[in-house]
Amino acid sequence: DARVTQTPRDKVTEMGQEVTMRCQPILGHNTVFWYRQTMMQGLELLAYFRNRAPLDDSGMPKDRFSAEMPDATLATLKIQPSEPRDSAVYFCASGLLLMEGWTEAFFGQGTRLTVV
Amino acid sequence: AQTVTQSQPEMSVQEAETVTLSCTYDTSESDYYLFWYKQPPSRQMILVIRQEAYKQQNATENRFSVNFQKAAKSFSLKISDSQLGDAAMYFCAYRRVRRDDKIIFGKGTRLHILP
């Protein structure tokens, strides 16, 4: 049963601490997205990758957020230093873009981050 | 820039009845994909239905169907025979048919099912 795996599922941290969220995309998928979900803003795209290369990270606060794909099986989203306004649910999704079209994006269960 | 608008923050429907969730979008593209995702309390985002803009026929998946009006840039979701398990947030989403493009989501509609 192929699925996107995100860890941790929940994270509580103190302001100023570094937070790293991990995502294992579905094997063979060539596109990975990071979204942030809040009540006020809904689902915001932070960054996305194609074949491990970043295509767009314009939605990400560059001073404290960074996203990487060290290899095809792992995507990371790091916040350093974390702030209370970063509290949200962070979703990773993966999909497969083929020449003949796009397949659906599969989402992980998200990481609920609380910064106190 | 492309935008997706869901004008109904919340809706309620009686169990077994039919409900329609609205979505409009703004784009200058002629070819794109549209999606409806469901997010139950478990947080999992689940694809409900998708529509390719070049297809005139409305997509259908069991009790879920869409009314795709390309000229009006409207993409509504109809849920027939509503069930308690349909209670969730529903997100409308858009993606251009380009290799470097991303999925854009609306703000969502929370659907309540009344027993």
Coordinates of C-alpha atoms in Angstrom, one line a residue:
Chain A
D1 CA 0.0 0.0 0.0
A2 CA 2.0 3.0 -1.3
R3 CA 1.7 6.1 0.9
V4 CA 3.5 9.3 1.8
T5 CA 5.0 9.0 5.2
Q6 CA 5.6 12.1 7.4
T7 CA 7.4 12.3 10.7
P8 CA 6.8 13.3 13.4
R9 CA 3.0 13.4 13.4
D10 CA 3.0 16.0 16.2
K11 CA 5.7 18.2 17.5
V12 CA 5.7 20.7 20.3
T13 CA 8.7 22.9 20.6
E14 CA 9.9 26.1 22.3
M15 CA 10.3 29.3 20.5
G16 CA 13.8 29.6 19.1
Q17 CA 14.4 25.8 18.7
E18 CA 15.2 24.2 15.4
V19 CA 12.5 21.9 13.9
T20 CA 13.0 19.3 11.2
M21 CA 10.1 17.6 9.5
R22 CA 10.7 14.6 7.3
C23 CA 8.8 13.2 4.4
Q24 CA 9.2 9.9 2.5
P25 CA 7.5 10.3 -0.9
I26 CA 5.9 7.4 -2.7
L27 CA 8.6 5.4 -4.4
G28 CA 9.0 6.4 -8.1
H29 CA 7.2 9.8 -7.7
N30 CA 9.2 12.6 -9.2
T31 CA 7.4 15.6 -7.6
V32 CA 7.3 16.6 -4.0
F33 CA 5.3 19.5 -2.4
W34 CA 5.4 21.1 1.0
Y35 CA 2.2 22.8 2.1
R36 CA 1.4 24.6 5.3
Q37 CA -2.2 24.6 6.6
T38 CA -3.6 27.2 9.0
M39 CA -7.1 28.3 9.8
M40 CA -6.5 31.8 8.5
Q41 CA -4.6 31.1 5.3
G42 CA -5.8 27.6 4.4
L43 CA -3.3 25.5 2.4
E44 CA -0.3 27.5 1.3
L45 CA 2.4 26.1 -0.9
L46 CA 5.8 26.5 0.7
A47 CA 8.1 24.7 -1.8
Y48 CA 8.1 22.0 -4.4
F49 CA 10.7 19.8 -6.1
R50 CA 10.9 17.9 -9.4
N51 CA 13.4 15.1 -9.6
R52 CA 14.9 16.5 -6.3
A53 CA 15.6 19.9 -7.8
P54 CA 13.7 22.9 -6.2
L55 CA 11.3 24.4 -8.7
D56 CA 9.6 27.0 -6.5
D57 CA 10.2 28.0 -2.9
S58 CA 8.7 31.5 -3.2
G59 CA 6.1 30.7 -0.5
M60 CA 8.7 30.0 2.1
P61 CA 10.2 32.6 4.5
K62 CA 13.8 32.3 3.4
D63 CA 15.3 33.6 6.6
R64 CA 14.2 30.7 8.7
F65 CA 12.8 28.0 6.5
S66 CA 14.7 25.6 4.3
A67 CA 13.6 22.6 2.2
E68 CA 15.8 20.0 0.7
M69 CA 15.8 16.5 -0.9
P70 CA 19.0 14.8 0.1
D71 CA 17.9 11.8 -2.0
A72 CA 14.8 10.6 -3.8
T73 CA 13.4 8.9 -0.7
L74 CA 13.6 11.8 1.7
A75 CA 12.4 15.4 1.7
T76 CA 13.0 17.7 4.7
L77 CA 11.6 21.0 5.9
K78 CA 13.6 22.8 8.5
I79 CA 12.7 25.8 10.6
Q80 CA 15.4 27.6 12.5
P81 CA 14.7 29.4 14.7
S82 CA 11.0 28.5 15.2
E83 CA 8.4 31.1 16.2
P84 CA 4.9 30.8 17.6
R85 CA 3.5 32.0 14.2
D86 CA 4.9 28.9 12.6
S87 CA 2.4 26.8 14.5
A88 CA 0.4 24.9 11.8
V89 CA 0.0 21.6 10.1
Y90 CA 2.7 20.9 7.5
F91 CA 1.8 18.5 4.7
C92 CA 4.1 16.8 2.3
A93 CA 2.6 15.4 -1.0
S94 CA 4.1 13.5 -3.9
G95 CA 3.0 12.9 -7.4
L96 CA 4.2 11.7 -10.7
L97 CA 4.5 13.9 -13.8
L98 CA 4.7 12.0 -17.0
M99 CA 5.0 13.3 -20.6
E100 CA 1.4 12.4 -21.2
G101 CA 0.1 14.2 -18.1
W102 CA 0.0 14.5 -14.4
T103 CA -1.2 11.9 -11.9
E104 CA -2.8 12.8 -8.6
A105 CA -0.8 14.1 -5.7
F106 CA -0.9 11.9 -2.6
F107 CA -0.7 13.6 0.7
G108 CA 0.9 12.5 4.0
Q109 CA -0.9 12.8 7.2
G110 CA 0.9 16.0 8.1
T111 CA 3.0 17.2 11.0
R112 CA 1.1 19.3 13.5
L113 CA 3.7 21.8 14.8
T114 CA 3.1 23.8 17.9
V115 CA 5.6 26.5 18.9
V116 CA 5.2 27.7 22.5
Chain B
A1 CA -1.9 34.6 -11.1
Q2 CA -4.3 31.7 -10.7
T3 CA -6.7 31.8 -7.8
V4 CA -9.3 29.4 -6.5
T5 CA -12.3 30.7 -4.5
Q6 CA -14.7 28.7 -2.4
S7 CA -17.4 31.1 -1.2
Q8 CA -19.0 28.8 1.3
P9 CA -17.0 28.4 4.5
E10 CA -19.5 26.0 6.0
M11 CA -22.5 24.0 4.8
S12 CA -24.9 21.5 6.3
V13 CA -26.9 18.8 4.7
Q14 CA -29.3 16.2 6.0
E15 CA -28.2 12.6 5.8
A16 CA -29.3 11.0 2.5
E17 CA -29.9 14.4 0.9
T18 CA -27.9 16.0 -1.9
V19 CA -25.5 18.9 -1.5
T20 CA -23.5 21.0 -3.9
L21 CA -20.2 22.8 -3.0
S22 CA -19.2 25.7 -5.1
C23 CA -15.8 26.6 -6.5
T24 CA -14.7 29.2 -9.0
Y25 CA -11.2 29.8 -10.3
D26 CA -9.4 32.4 -12.3
T27 CA -7.0 31.5 -15.0
S28 CA -6.0 32.6 -18.5
E29 CA -4.9 29.1 -19.4
S30 CA -7.0 26.8 -21.6
D31 CA -5.6 23.5 -20.4
Y32 CA -5.5 22.6 -16.7
Y33 CA -6.7 20.2 -14.1
L34 CA -9.2 20.7 -11.4
F35 CA -9.6 18.6 -8.3
W36 CA -11.7 18.2 -5.2
Y37 CA -10.0 16.9 -2.1
K38 CA -11.6 15.8 1.2
Q39 CA -10.0 16.3 4.6
P40 CA -11.7 14.4 7.4
P41 CA -10.9 14.9 11.1
S42 CA -8.0 12.5 10.7
R43 CA -6.2 15.3 8.7
Q44 CA -5.6 13.0 5.7
M45 CA -6.1 14.7 2.4
I46 CA -8.0 12.4 0.0
L47 CA -8.5 13.0 -3.7
V48 CA -12.3 12.8 -4.4
I49 CA -12.5 13.6 -8.0
R50 CA -10.5 15.2 -10.8
Q51 CA -11.4 16.9 -14.1
E52 CA -9.2 17.6 -17.1
A53 CA -10.2 21.0 -18.7
Y54 CA -10.1 19.6 -22.2
K55 CA -12.8 17.1 -21.4
Q56 CA -16.3 18.3 -21.8
Q57 CA -17.9 15.4 -19.9
N58 CA -18.3 16.0 -16.2
A59 CA -16.3 13.6 -14.0
T60 CA -18.2 11.2 -11.8
E61 CA -17.0 8.9 -8.9
N62 CA -19.8 6.9 -7.4
R63 CA -21.9 9.5 -5.3
F64 CA -19.6 12.4 -6.2
S65 CA -20.0 14.3 -9.5
V66 CA -18.9 17.7 -10.7
N67 CA -20.5 20.4 -12.8
F68 CA -17.6 21.9 -14.8
Q69 CA -18.5 25.1 -16.6
K70 CA -15.3 26.1 -18.4
A71 CA -16.6 29.4 -19.7
A72 CA -17.8 30.5 -16.3
K73 CA -14.7 29.1 -14.6
S74 CA -16.9 27.2 -12.2
F75 CA -16.3 23.7 -10.8
S76 CA -18.9 22.6 -8.3
L77 CA -19.0 19.3 -6.4
K78 CA -22.3 17.4 -5.9
I79 CA -22.6 14.8 -3.3
S80 CA -25.6 12.6 -3.6
D81 CA -27.1 10.4 -0.8
S82 CA -25.0 12.1 1.8
Q83 CA -23.5 9.9 4.5
L84 CA -22.1 10.6 7.9
G85 CA -18.7 9.7 6.6
D86 CA -18.8 12.6 4.1
A87 CA -18.4 15.1 7.0
A88 CA -15.1 16.8 6.3
M89 CA -13.4 19.9 4.9
Y90 CA -13.5 19.9 1.1
F91 CA -10.9 21.7 -0.9
C92 CA -11.1 22.7 -4.6
A93 CA -7.8 22.8 -6.3
Y94 CA -6.3 23.8 -9.7
R95 CA -3.2 22.9 -11.6
R96 CA -2.0 24.1 -15.0
V97 CA -0.8 21.6 -17.5
R98 CA 2.8 22.6 -17.4
R99 CA 5.8 20.7 -16.3
D100 CA 6.9 23.2 -13.7
D101 CA 3.5 23.9 -12.1
K102 CA 2.0 23.5 -8.7
I103 CA -1.4 22.8 -7.2
I104 CA -3.3 25.8 -5.9
F105 CA -6.0 25.2 -3.3
G106 CA -9.1 27.2 -2.2
K107 CA -9.7 27.9 1.4
G108 CA -12.1 25.0 1.9
T109 CA -15.7 24.4 2.8
R110 CA -16.6 22.5 6.0
L111 CA -19.4 20.1 5.4
H112 CA -21.6 18.9 8.2
I113 CA -23.9 16.0 7.8
L114 CA -27.0 16.1 10.0
P115 CA -28.4 12.7 11.1

